[in-house]
């Protein structure tokens, strides 16, 4: 075909009309409609759009199910005046705002300048697209404060990652008092319910719901760490949406320090969700020429209910967030010594446990607290990362060699950011902790927090761990963190720089993890914090799994795990089988029940194997082998929460399906029988309706009249009847495509 001049002119005209269009091979696209000044991101089932309004402000335009490629969003405009009292700035759906110009809502960023000025109004400057990321630059109307927003949409899930970088291009330092990663707007409506997670030690992941009404709900941690009091995750659903149906917006922050997510409904019924650094006690001094990047805030939307919202989060974590993404290796079955031996670890005792663990199919043996320094209780030793000579006279090598000879790899517990006052480290460096001059140093679990923001402390922690990993053949670290901050002072730096600790500490923590992973690429790491106190997308980017809860009671765990999977993938959810009756609530449960509860996540064993009888070993051996056959599906498949264990439910059930829908596994629990009621028929979800699946029970029994082979449609619509009576019963059934 001859390309005529007219065709070329026409093509140029089209390109100018639609602006810079970027369609990446990765399945997501970024378009800028030059005429309407509208940015549009599309991927999976989602469209996200915002535009530059007539005054140069960035306005949110659309975030919801994917629009047709031909749809053009109208330009953003200043909304009509509502009253003479508030400036229009409060009705503009600003993607990212400076605090100034009479703004009353959560701003993106708030700054104090050295001359006392605290007014900031950000207007659009320019944009660029690099790879799959859109960068949009804003600048204050007068001063050289430049904010660069990042937008990246995940091709697989349509989840958007947003963050902001604030650059001080003025000639003087400024103090940033608030910095959010993003503000997300929902369609204007009164029809919303917020879901969020709260908890406490040994009681993580309670699911809470409340109507979104005028005012603000703040989810946060002021503890210097992620915390378990709220998880940095939210979901807002339409009031009629539920687990399987309806529209849900959801998101999570990637930050392991003090954080905040605020869900706000204002006087004109705008609903906005903003999140980033916690503004409480925040004051980041930014030198001329320096910049501060916020954490990333990931958020998505679905029309298929809360279950699908969780599955999208899980998929994002598996394919984008985890260090081994997009194809993390399955978690090995591990044994951990903590509940068996406490601080009383020594070479013969650990070897005896290792031998028993290996006999049931354990793949990783982990020695917990007590192996170092003068660590005989939680009162001393933390900070002294040298092997305790009384307990291990020949170092760790004989134990590690024995563990290897038994066919397992070896893992070790550490708590690198902490120090007991009763330690050689603290005696040598009492100024290495967070403290405020002349004030008491509040202890938590008899320990203080090392100030990781200090270069010397960072170097000490890195070197101690690097030495440990270089001198010993260690495959895994359980990295613990057993208290929150108090008196977060940093007296070694100028008073107006001390609050930088909220950011610099966490950046150094991430830096150490990054460097260790680089130097010791085979080492895997678990994030633990007195249970689930440090779980967020930031730490998940640098660690391979997380400790769910110190509460290892298998029944309590059903509720805790159900809350966990709202936000986090079962792939990283460590779940141990421990002794019965359990220390936490004296409940007695069968070994099979305890196994089935833990097999819904990443299986570990934490029981005192010295107390086990031969039949316990036989049960464990059988169930560990069964678990290995289903674990890829459980850990990396799609999770369907069929029956919720919440609100005192008598039953609960989960189902996991492999990505190709060839395998599924059903776990069902009966908490207590009442009267003469049979266990309700369980209807599976997400199977291939036309495929045939053969079933077999791992544990428990089903009605003998049940067909052993039936279609996906049958299992989803006719369902399966499990025979469970009594209290604390459990069953697991596998579905394999024929
Ligand atoms: C924390 C962890 C436990 C255990 C102890 C050791 O409580 O959550 O699993 O490692 O520390 O002191």
XYZ file of C-alpha atoms and ligand atoms in Angstrom:
750
model
C 0.000 0.000 0.000
C 1.264 3.462 -0.849
C 1.343 5.684 2.181
C 0.106 8.979 0.884
C 0.782 12.338 2.439
C -2.910 12.553 3.377
C -2.713 9.274 5.340
C 0.346 10.496 7.218
C -1.392 13.758 8.120
C -4.445 11.798 9.271
C -2.327 9.485 11.435
C -0.560 12.434 13.009
C -3.934 14.026 13.697
C -5.163 10.859 15.440
C -2.003 10.596 17.536
C -2.318 14.244 18.574
C -5.990 13.736 19.410
C -5.434 10.781 21.711
C -2.137 12.087 22.986
C 0.683 9.860 24.056
C -0.647 6.336 24.128
C 1.412 3.639 25.703
C 0.329 0.070 25.415
C 2.823 -2.174 27.108
C 3.305 -5.777 26.090
C 2.711 -6.625 29.739
C -1.051 -6.218 29.332
C -1.618 -2.863 30.953
C -1.892 0.447 29.189
C -1.454 4.110 29.997
C -3.092 6.762 27.821
C -3.047 10.517 27.959
C -5.919 12.234 26.182
C -4.244 15.500 25.306
C -7.429 17.309 24.318
C -9.306 16.504 27.528
C -6.155 16.336 29.659
C -7.188 12.948 30.976
C -4.833 10.180 32.081
C -6.245 6.692 31.829
C -4.793 3.395 33.018
C -6.354 0.070 32.017
C -5.519 -3.482 32.999
C -7.353 -6.716 33.744
C -10.928 -5.695 34.621
C -10.129 -2.184 35.842
C -9.929 1.380 34.539
C -8.417 4.212 36.566
C -8.578 7.788 35.316
C -7.761 11.306 36.435
C -7.382 14.643 34.724
C -6.001 18.138 34.940
C -8.754 20.680 35.631
C -9.166 24.254 34.397
C -7.083 25.562 37.319
C -4.281 23.024 36.886
C -5.315 20.728 39.738
C -5.225 16.976 39.366
C -8.695 15.494 39.812
C -9.760 11.913 40.248
C -12.243 10.979 37.496
C -12.935 7.261 37.546
C -11.901 4.066 39.364
C -13.981 1.010 38.654
C -14.768 -1.805 36.211
C -12.977 -1.501 32.895
C -14.511 0.915 30.413
C -14.655 0.400 26.697
C -11.509 1.408 24.842
C -13.583 3.904 22.828
C -14.958 5.660 25.910
C -13.522 9.126 26.463
C -13.723 10.602 29.902
C -14.791 14.244 29.928
C -12.284 16.812 31.163
C -11.995 17.597 34.860
C -13.595 20.930 35.766
C -13.924 23.033 38.869
C -17.235 21.987 40.460
C -20.035 24.576 40.588
C -20.121 26.731 43.693
C -22.162 25.119 46.472
C -22.127 27.863 49.080
C -20.249 31.010 49.851
C -18.446 29.557 52.837
C -15.973 26.939 51.658
C -13.620 27.489 48.767
C -14.071 25.128 45.834
C -10.865 23.342 46.849
C -12.902 21.259 49.281
C -15.153 19.928 46.527
C -12.399 19.136 44.079
C -11.522 15.451 44.052
C -7.793 16.134 44.219
C -5.632 13.139 43.427
C -2.904 14.578 45.573
C -3.208 17.852 47.435
C -0.955 20.182 49.356
C -2.332 21.473 52.635
C -3.169 25.038 51.790
C -5.710 27.234 50.098
C -8.338 26.495 52.750
C -8.318 22.686 52.481
C -10.049 20.936 55.387
C -9.542 17.286 54.511
C -6.612 14.906 54.706
C -3.988 16.446 52.427
C -1.412 14.561 50.419
C 1.390 16.600 51.906
C 1.772 19.283 54.551
C 4.961 21.346 54.830
C 6.351 24.002 57.142
C 8.894 26.353 55.594
C 11.587 28.053 57.703
C 9.896 31.441 57.253
C 6.769 30.116 58.948
C 4.808 29.720 55.730
C 2.677 26.571 55.742
C 0.619 27.035 52.594
C 1.087 24.613 49.705
C -0.990 24.311 46.538
C 0.088 21.764 43.996
C -0.606 22.257 40.316
C 0.110 20.021 37.360
C 3.403 20.454 35.556
C 4.168 17.526 33.276
C 4.133 13.780 32.877
C 6.322 10.990 31.567
C 5.963 7.260 31.051
C 8.846 4.915 31.735
C 8.162 1.237 31.223
C 4.869 0.497 32.945
C 4.999 3.518 35.237
C 3.340 6.876 34.753
C 5.020 9.827 36.478
C 3.020 12.995 36.990
C 4.761 16.076 38.308
C 3.072 18.746 40.411
C 4.565 21.951 41.764
C 3.545 24.492 44.329
C 2.034 27.640 42.836
C 4.919 29.711 44.210
C 7.697 27.712 45.859
C 10.038 25.110 44.429
C 8.415 22.123 46.065
C 7.914 19.474 43.421
C 5.876 16.325 43.913
C 6.186 13.435 41.503
C 3.339 10.953 41.610
C 3.877 7.390 40.434
C 1.139 5.199 38.989
C 1.635 1.597 37.990
C -1.177 -0.809 37.221
C -0.658 -4.536 37.628
C -1.602 -6.330 34.431
C -2.886 -9.439 36.194
C -5.132 -7.860 38.801
C -5.743 -4.237 37.778
C -4.370 -3.212 41.183
C -2.794 0.248 41.027
C 0.399 1.108 42.881
C 0.710 4.736 43.815
C 3.416 6.687 45.628
C 4.714 10.240 45.793
C 8.179 11.751 45.923
C 8.445 15.197 47.452
C 11.494 17.180 46.351
C 12.731 20.252 48.067
C 14.128 22.422 45.294
C 14.172 25.552 47.426
C 17.367 26.929 48.945
C 16.395 26.156 52.536
C 15.433 23.049 54.501
C 11.710 22.366 54.969
C 9.853 20.111 57.382
C 7.332 17.666 55.981
C 4.636 17.135 58.581
C 2.429 14.804 56.620
C 3.069 12.747 53.502
C 0.570 10.392 52.035
C 1.251 7.991 49.218
C -2.126 8.533 47.591
C -5.712 9.595 47.937
C -8.292 7.310 46.357
C -11.815 8.541 45.618
C -14.903 6.353 45.446
C -17.997 7.341 43.456
C -20.036 9.885 45.413
C -22.553 7.828 47.396
C -23.857 6.969 50.852
C -23.817 3.290 50.052
C -20.580 2.070 51.625
C -19.409 -0.217 54.405
C -15.800 -0.246 55.555
C -14.117 -3.524 56.498
C -10.835 -3.489 58.424
C -8.706 -5.681 60.645
C -7.829 -5.131 64.282
C -6.162 -7.252 66.908
C -3.888 -7.717 69.863
C -1.175 -10.138 70.964
C -2.384 -13.726 70.408
C -5.616 -12.338 68.934
C -4.769 -10.902 65.526
C -6.991 -10.183 62.524
C -10.460 -9.532 63.923
C -12.742 -8.515 61.058
C -14.670 -5.303 61.746
C -17.276 -3.570 59.650
C -18.853 -0.144 59.964
C -20.947 2.030 57.722
C -19.067 4.814 56.020
C -20.795 7.874 57.398
C -19.921 11.563 57.659
C -16.650 11.833 59.501
C -13.474 9.832 59.414
C -12.220 6.412 60.443
C -8.483 6.287 61.033
C -6.646 2.982 60.846
C -3.118 3.380 62.085
C -0.006 2.435 63.928
C 1.879 4.999 66.012
C 4.250 2.307 67.252
C 7.167 2.758 64.881
C 6.253 -0.622 63.406
C 3.323 -2.081 61.497
C 1.530 -3.340 64.592
C -1.295 -5.826 64.997
C -3.810 -3.355 66.434
C -4.763 -2.515 62.849
C -3.440 -4.140 59.715
C -2.463 -1.658 56.958
C -5.305 -2.868 54.745
C -8.873 -1.729 54.010
C -11.867 -2.824 51.989
C -14.891 -0.665 51.245
C -17.872 -2.515 49.852
C -21.248 -1.460 48.586
C -23.701 -2.157 51.387
C -25.212 -5.086 49.509
C -21.883 -6.642 48.557
C -20.788 -9.814 50.332
C -18.178 -12.547 50.077
C -19.240 -13.619 46.592
C -21.038 -10.649 45.018
C -20.921 -6.927 44.628
C -18.494 -4.077 44.306
C -15.503 -3.788 46.605
C -12.565 -1.375 46.640
C -9.583 -2.509 48.655
C -5.946 -1.707 49.267
C -2.867 -2.035 51.427
C 0.179 0.019 52.317
C 3.735 -1.119 51.809
C 5.261 0.325 54.970
C 6.604 -1.275 58.143
C 6.791 1.878 60.262
C 4.095 4.098 61.759
C 1.377 4.367 59.122
C -2.124 5.709 58.648
C -5.054 4.966 56.379
C -7.944 7.425 56.739
C -11.388 6.722 55.297
C -13.297 9.955 55.163
C -16.779 10.991 54.075
C -17.114 14.735 53.762
C -20.003 17.177 53.764
C -20.673 16.748 50.072
C -20.600 12.952 50.348
C -17.243 12.458 48.759
C -15.570 9.352 50.079
C -11.792 9.419 50.003
C -9.196 7.031 51.338
C -5.728 8.374 51.974
C -2.725 6.611 53.359
C 0.974 6.927 54.005
C 3.274 7.878 56.867
C 1.405 8.430 60.120
C 1.285 12.222 60.567
C 1.314 11.863 64.370
C 4.679 13.136 65.695
C 5.875 13.238 62.082
C 8.327 15.918 61.011
C 10.765 14.969 58.312
C 13.451 17.562 57.763
C 14.251 17.734 54.091
C 17.493 19.473 53.109
C 17.676 21.657 49.997
C 17.963 19.376 46.976
C 16.773 16.317 48.913
C 13.596 14.351 48.408
C 11.349 12.067 50.443
C 9.536 9.157 48.853
C 6.397 7.864 50.486
C 5.651 4.171 50.788
C 3.621 2.606 47.996
C -0.124 2.271 48.429
C -1.698 -0.523 46.366
C -5.434 -0.565 45.689
C -7.878 -2.424 43.503
C -11.543 -2.847 42.707
C -13.774 -5.782 41.834
C -17.456 -6.415 41.237
C -17.191 -9.989 42.529
C -17.283 -9.498 46.269
C -14.894 -9.624 49.195
C -13.634 -13.106 48.299
C -12.434 -11.920 44.908
C -10.923 -8.784 46.490
C -8.790 -11.095 48.660
C -7.878 -13.335 45.743
C -6.684 -10.300 43.773
C -4.523 -9.221 46.707
C -3.139 -12.764 47.032
C -2.350 -12.860 43.308
C -0.568 -9.495 43.504
C 1.496 -10.676 46.474
C 2.474 -13.936 44.775
C 3.267 -12.441 41.382
C 4.553 -8.953 42.236
C 5.363 -8.418 45.897
C 7.192 -11.427 47.336
C 10.961 -11.591 46.773
C 10.583 -14.764 44.724
C 7.650 -13.382 42.680
C 6.287 -14.199 40.157
C 6.900 -17.856 41.021
C 7.737 -18.294 44.693
C 8.897 -21.753 45.654
C 6.491 -23.585 47.935
C 7.146 -23.178 51.634
C 8.961 -26.152 53.135
C 7.378 -28.001 56.051
C 9.268 -26.716 59.053
C 9.793 -27.643 62.652
C 10.338 -24.910 65.253
C 11.652 -25.578 68.750
C 10.060 -22.649 70.616
C 7.009 -24.254 72.179
C 8.951 -27.439 72.940
C 12.073 -26.053 74.565
C 11.604 -22.329 75.212
C 15.004 -20.821 76.069
C 16.400 -24.227 77.101
C 18.103 -25.058 73.847
C 21.313 -27.107 73.637
C 23.044 -29.377 71.181
C 21.759 -32.799 72.325
C 18.209 -31.541 72.925
C 17.937 -29.926 69.497
C 19.469 -32.934 67.783
C 16.935 -35.226 69.471
C 14.093 -33.016 68.225
C 15.621 -32.794 64.756
C 15.769 -36.580 64.465
C 12.121 -36.905 65.386
C 11.127 -34.045 63.079
C 12.941 -35.634 60.142
C 11.095 -38.901 60.748
C 7.747 -37.293 59.929
C 8.873 -35.565 56.745
C 9.925 -32.130 58.022
C 12.133 -30.283 55.519
C 13.459 -27.398 57.616
C 14.548 -27.472 61.244
C 14.471 -24.106 63.010
C 16.073 -23.407 66.359
C 14.244 -20.568 68.071
C 15.298 -18.181 70.856
C 17.978 -19.000 73.455
C 21.067 -20.046 71.446
C 23.154 -16.869 71.839
C 24.776 -14.648 74.464
C 23.600 -15.043 78.052
C 20.066 -15.725 76.839
C 18.356 -17.940 79.417
C 15.125 -15.979 79.650
C 13.710 -12.860 78.034
C 15.570 -10.758 80.616
C 19.042 -10.820 79.052
C 21.314 -11.475 76.131
C 19.508 -9.747 73.258
C 22.035 -7.893 71.146
C 24.914 -10.346 71.727
C 24.812 -12.426 68.557
C 27.475 -14.928 69.542
C 26.771 -18.616 70.088
C 26.308 -19.523 73.763
C 29.313 -21.694 74.661
C 27.595 -23.591 77.479
C 24.717 -24.684 75.285
C 26.759 -25.211 72.110
C 30.369 -25.863 73.149
C 31.412 -26.639 69.565
C 29.399 -23.860 67.953
C 26.356 -24.484 65.787
C 28.172 -26.707 63.295
C 27.509 -30.113 64.894
C 23.777 -29.367 65.089
C 23.636 -27.972 61.565
C 25.601 -30.934 60.200
C 23.231 -33.366 61.893
C 20.198 -31.488 60.547
C 21.666 -31.678 57.048
C 22.480 -35.364 57.450
C 18.826 -35.874 58.330
C 17.869 -34.325 54.991
C 16.615 -30.973 56.307
C 17.920 -27.444 56.015
C 18.599 -25.310 59.044
C 16.985 -22.104 60.284
C 17.687 -19.810 63.200
C 15.789 -17.244 65.276
C 17.141 -13.701 65.579
C 15.786 -10.412 66.881
C 18.358 -8.011 65.465
C 16.778 -4.623 66.184
C 16.523 -5.154 69.945
C 18.714 -5.148 73.018
C 18.257 -6.198 76.633
C 19.794 -3.701 79.071
C 21.401 -6.826 80.533
C 23.679 -7.465 77.554
C 27.266 -6.747 76.589
C 26.024 -4.648 73.690
C 24.001 -2.315 75.888
C 26.754 -2.062 78.481
C 29.101 -0.933 75.692
C 26.614 1.307 73.837
C 23.793 2.592 76.038
C 23.284 5.418 73.538
C 22.470 3.055 70.659
C 18.807 2.764 71.596
C 15.804 5.010 70.969
C 15.607 7.307 73.989
C 15.037 10.882 75.036
C 17.675 12.664 77.074
C 17.104 12.477 80.814
C 13.855 10.519 80.470
C 13.078 6.969 81.581
C 13.613 4.293 78.944
C 10.400 2.292 78.924
C 11.047 -1.400 78.453
C 8.825 -3.880 76.655
C 9.528 -7.577 77.242
C 12.591 -6.326 79.178
C 14.109 -4.860 76.047
C 14.834 -1.578 74.301
C 14.763 -0.766 70.601
C 18.094 -0.195 68.880
C 18.058 2.986 66.830
C 18.546 1.472 63.412
C 18.511 4.961 61.864
C 22.068 5.423 63.218
C 24.762 4.407 60.753
C 26.806 2.611 63.454
C 23.813 0.583 64.641
C 22.871 -0.305 61.094
C 26.433 -1.480 60.459
C 26.495 -3.506 63.692
C 23.235 -5.285 62.889
C 24.201 -5.972 59.290
C 27.654 -7.257 60.239
C 26.337 -9.499 63.022
C 23.866 -11.160 60.655
C 26.286 -11.310 57.746
C 28.857 -13.041 59.993
C 26.287 -15.514 61.247
C 25.201 -16.370 57.708
C 28.765 -16.475 56.373
C 30.099 -18.751 59.121
C 27.158 -21.156 59.298
C 25.190 -22.993 56.673
C 21.863 -21.325 57.436
C 18.925 -21.475 55.029
C 16.404 -19.465 56.993
C 16.128 -16.682 59.547
C 13.080 -16.147 61.712
C 13.503 -12.382 62.172
C 11.598 -11.352 65.283
C 10.661 -7.928 66.660
C 9.035 -8.135 70.050
C 8.108 -4.657 71.137
C 6.816 -1.320 69.878
C 8.674 1.974 70.215
C 8.555 4.331 73.139
C 10.412 7.638 73.693
C 11.431 7.650 69.997
C 14.239 10.160 70.431
C 17.551 10.331 68.597
C 19.678 12.618 70.765
C 22.797 12.214 68.602
C 21.350 14.418 65.855
C 20.062 17.993 65.914
C 16.648 18.398 67.579
C 14.925 19.280 64.305
C 16.230 16.099 62.667
C 15.255 13.648 65.371
C 11.867 12.838 63.930
C 13.505 11.619 60.731
C 13.868 8.401 62.727
C 10.340 7.364 61.665
C 11.533 7.061 58.099
C 15.272 6.443 58.348
C 14.891 3.485 60.747
C 12.590 1.632 58.378
C 14.650 2.472 55.309
C 17.710 1.007 57.061
C 15.731 -2.069 58.090
C 14.746 -2.577 54.444
C 18.321 -1.833 53.381
C 19.747 -4.522 55.659
C 17.234 -7.074 54.395
C 18.059 -6.151 50.816
C 21.816 -6.395 51.299
C 21.609 -9.671 53.199
C 19.399 -11.181 50.523
C 21.826 -10.062 47.856
C 24.886 -11.454 49.613
C 23.154 -14.652 50.796
C 20.628 -15.303 48.025
C 19.668 -18.748 49.279
C 18.599 -17.532 52.706
C 14.868 -17.195 53.262
C 13.449 -14.931 55.951
C 10.302 -14.925 58.074
C 8.890 -11.689 59.456
C 7.702 -12.235 63.030
C 6.683 -9.702 65.637
C 5.269 -11.339 68.774
C 3.048 -13.087 66.254
C 1.577 -11.059 63.401
C 2.808 -7.595 64.375
C 4.855 -6.900 61.264
C 2.863 -7.927 58.211
C 2.527 -5.439 55.374
C 3.373 -5.230 51.684
C 6.688 -3.492 52.484
C 8.154 -6.281 54.567
C 6.504 -8.874 52.337
C 8.631 -7.538 49.479
C 11.776 -8.568 51.373
C 10.736 -11.653 53.338
C 9.375 -15.009 52.263
C 6.792 -15.722 54.939
C 5.286 -14.266 58.104
C 4.439 -15.565 61.542
C 0.681 -15.348 61.885
C 0.124 -15.357 65.625
C 1.670 -16.652 68.837
C -1.770 -18.132 69.416
C -1.333 -21.633 68.009
C -4.629 -23.043 69.270
C -5.983 -24.691 66.137
C -9.573 -23.580 66.742
C -8.706 -19.949 67.555
C -6.508 -20.038 64.482
C -9.484 -20.638 62.170
C -10.773 -17.152 62.973
C -7.310 -15.559 62.974
C -6.464 -17.179 59.627
C -9.801 -16.151 58.129
C -8.978 -12.537 59.032
C -5.424 -12.952 57.751
C -6.528 -14.082 54.302
C -8.695 -10.992 53.842
C -5.466 -9.213 52.996
C -2.565 -11.667 52.844
C -1.920 -14.822 50.856
C -2.009 -18.241 52.586
C 1.381 -18.850 50.935
C 3.093 -16.776 53.619
C 0.783 -17.716 56.506
C 2.885 -19.850 58.843
C 0.756 -22.219 60.882
C 2.233 -24.667 63.388
C 0.793 -27.815 64.865
C 1.490 -27.542 68.598
C 0.717 -29.451 71.791
C -2.704 -30.110 73.209
C -4.076 -28.891 75.559
C -2.666 -25.663 74.259
C -0.882 -23.161 76.532
C -3.053 -20.332 75.286
C -6.495 -21.489 76.384
C -6.138 -25.093 77.653
C -8.278 -26.408 74.805
C -7.813 -30.054 73.842
C -7.991 -30.916 70.155
C -7.142 -34.071 68.226
C -3.847 -34.125 66.355
C -5.741 -34.535 63.092
C -7.810 -31.405 63.784
C -4.653 -29.450 64.617
C -3.017 -30.593 61.391
C -6.015 -29.698 59.235
C -6.205 -26.218 60.722
C -2.500 -25.608 59.964
C -2.638 -27.243 56.533
C -4.737 -24.308 55.281
C -1.568 -22.231 55.238
C 2.132 -22.955 55.271
C 2.542 -25.987 57.515
C 4.911 -26.091 60.450
C 5.211 -28.224 63.538
C 5.957 -26.689 66.909
C 4.961 -29.479 69.282
C 7.260 -31.139 71.814
C 7.987 -34.289 69.826
C 9.527 -35.898 72.904
C 6.015 -36.268 74.273
C 4.521 -37.848 71.166
C 3.363 -41.483 71.098
C 3.997 -43.810 68.131
C 0.458 -43.226 66.817
C 1.092 -39.449 66.827
C 4.142 -39.926 64.643
C 2.111 -42.154 62.312
C -0.671 -39.544 62.011
C 1.849 -36.768 61.466
C 3.804 -38.738 58.855
C 0.612 -39.426 56.904
C -0.668 -35.833 57.051
C 2.698 -34.251 56.224
C 2.830 -36.463 53.108
C -0.754 -35.478 52.205
C 0.121 -31.833 52.739
C 3.082 -32.002 50.370
C 0.721 -33.230 47.650
C -1.726 -30.326 48.107
C 0.512 -27.507 49.309
C 1.065 -25.804 45.980
C -2.703 -25.528 45.593
C -3.193 -24.343 49.184
C -0.321 -21.876 49.139
C -0.530 -20.509 45.616
C -4.005 -21.351 44.355
C -7.202 -19.333 44.633
C -8.782 -19.301 48.060
C -12.560 -19.477 48.459
C -13.808 -18.864 51.992
C -16.909 -21.036 51.760
C -18.197 -20.858 55.337
C -16.963 -18.165 57.684
C -15.759 -19.068 61.191
C -16.650 -15.566 62.400
C -19.400 -14.517 64.782
C -19.587 -17.773 66.716
C -20.379 -19.833 63.620
C -20.735 -23.560 64.310
C -18.965 -24.490 61.097
C -16.315 -23.160 58.787
C -14.864 -24.247 55.460
C -12.266 -23.111 52.941
C -11.440 -24.307 49.463
C -8.270 -23.772 47.462
C -8.076 -24.303 43.696
C -4.923 -24.577 41.616
C -4.564 -21.866 38.934
C -5.357 -24.402 36.167
C -8.429 -25.581 38.147
C -7.205 -29.184 37.948
C -6.905 -29.610 41.724
C -8.901 -28.371 44.662
C -8.872 -29.103 48.351
C -11.686 -28.544 50.794
C -11.148 -28.089 54.540
C -14.207 -28.181 56.769
C -14.535 -27.823 60.521
C -17.360 -28.437 62.933
C -16.899 -26.384 66.055
C -19.802 -27.759 68.049
C -22.829 -29.886 67.236
C -26.224 -28.648 68.268
C -29.292 -30.823 68.640
C -29.569 -33.292 65.805
C -28.553 -31.095 62.893
C -26.399 -32.589 60.147
C -23.402 -30.647 58.822
C -24.746 -28.311 56.108
C -24.080 -29.395 52.524
C -20.883 -27.736 51.329
C -21.039 -26.173 47.849
C -17.710 -25.690 46.163
C -16.882 -22.641 44.078
C -14.672 -21.786 41.140
C -14.337 -25.318 39.697
C -14.479 -26.005 35.970
C -18.200 -26.834 35.624
C -17.670 -29.151 32.653
C -14.659 -31.043 33.982
C -14.911 -34.257 35.975
C -13.317 -34.322 39.410
C -12.520 -37.433 41.448
C -12.608 -37.001 45.206
C -10.760 -38.591 48.075
C -10.773 -37.725 51.758
C -7.537 -36.834 53.549
C -9.374 -36.816 56.842
C -12.970 -37.229 57.939
C -15.679 -38.918 55.907
C -18.416 -37.973 53.491
C -21.840 -39.507 52.907
C -21.232 -43.011 51.426
C -23.781 -42.288 48.664
C -21.575 -39.476 47.330
C -20.299 -40.176 43.789
C -16.526 -40.521 43.696
C -16.391 -38.801 40.317
C -18.705 -35.968 39.285
C -18.610 -32.752 37.312
C -17.476 -29.421 38.646
C -21.108 -28.363 38.236
C -22.146 -31.199 40.547
C -19.708 -30.265 43.314
C -20.649 -26.607 43.033
C -24.430 -27.060 42.887
C -25.292 -30.444 44.410
C -22.364 -30.115 46.814
C -20.884 -32.615 49.214
C -22.268 -33.898 52.516
C -19.636 -34.401 55.177
C -20.346 -36.658 58.123
C -19.337 -34.685 61.162
C -20.877 -34.892 64.615
C -19.641 -33.918 68.031
C -17.303 -31.050 68.842
C -14.117 -29.933 67.118
C -14.347 -32.232 64.131
C -12.398 -31.678 60.921
C -12.415 -33.055 57.404
C -10.384 -32.485 54.255
C -11.328 -33.659 50.778
C -9.229 -33.454 47.622
C -10.755 -32.907 44.146
C -8.603 -34.025 41.202
C -9.575 -33.419 37.594
C -9.852 -36.739 35.729
C 8.134 -14.161 69.984
C 7.716 -15.032 68.811
C 7.700 -16.473 69.249
C 9.072 -16.869 69.778
C 9.495 -15.937 70.889
C 10.931 -16.195 71.305
O 7.165 -14.182 70.976
O 6.477 -14.630 68.311
O 7.333 -17.322 68.178
O 9.990 -16.837 68.729
O 9.389 -14.579 70.509
O 11.325 -15.387 72.354
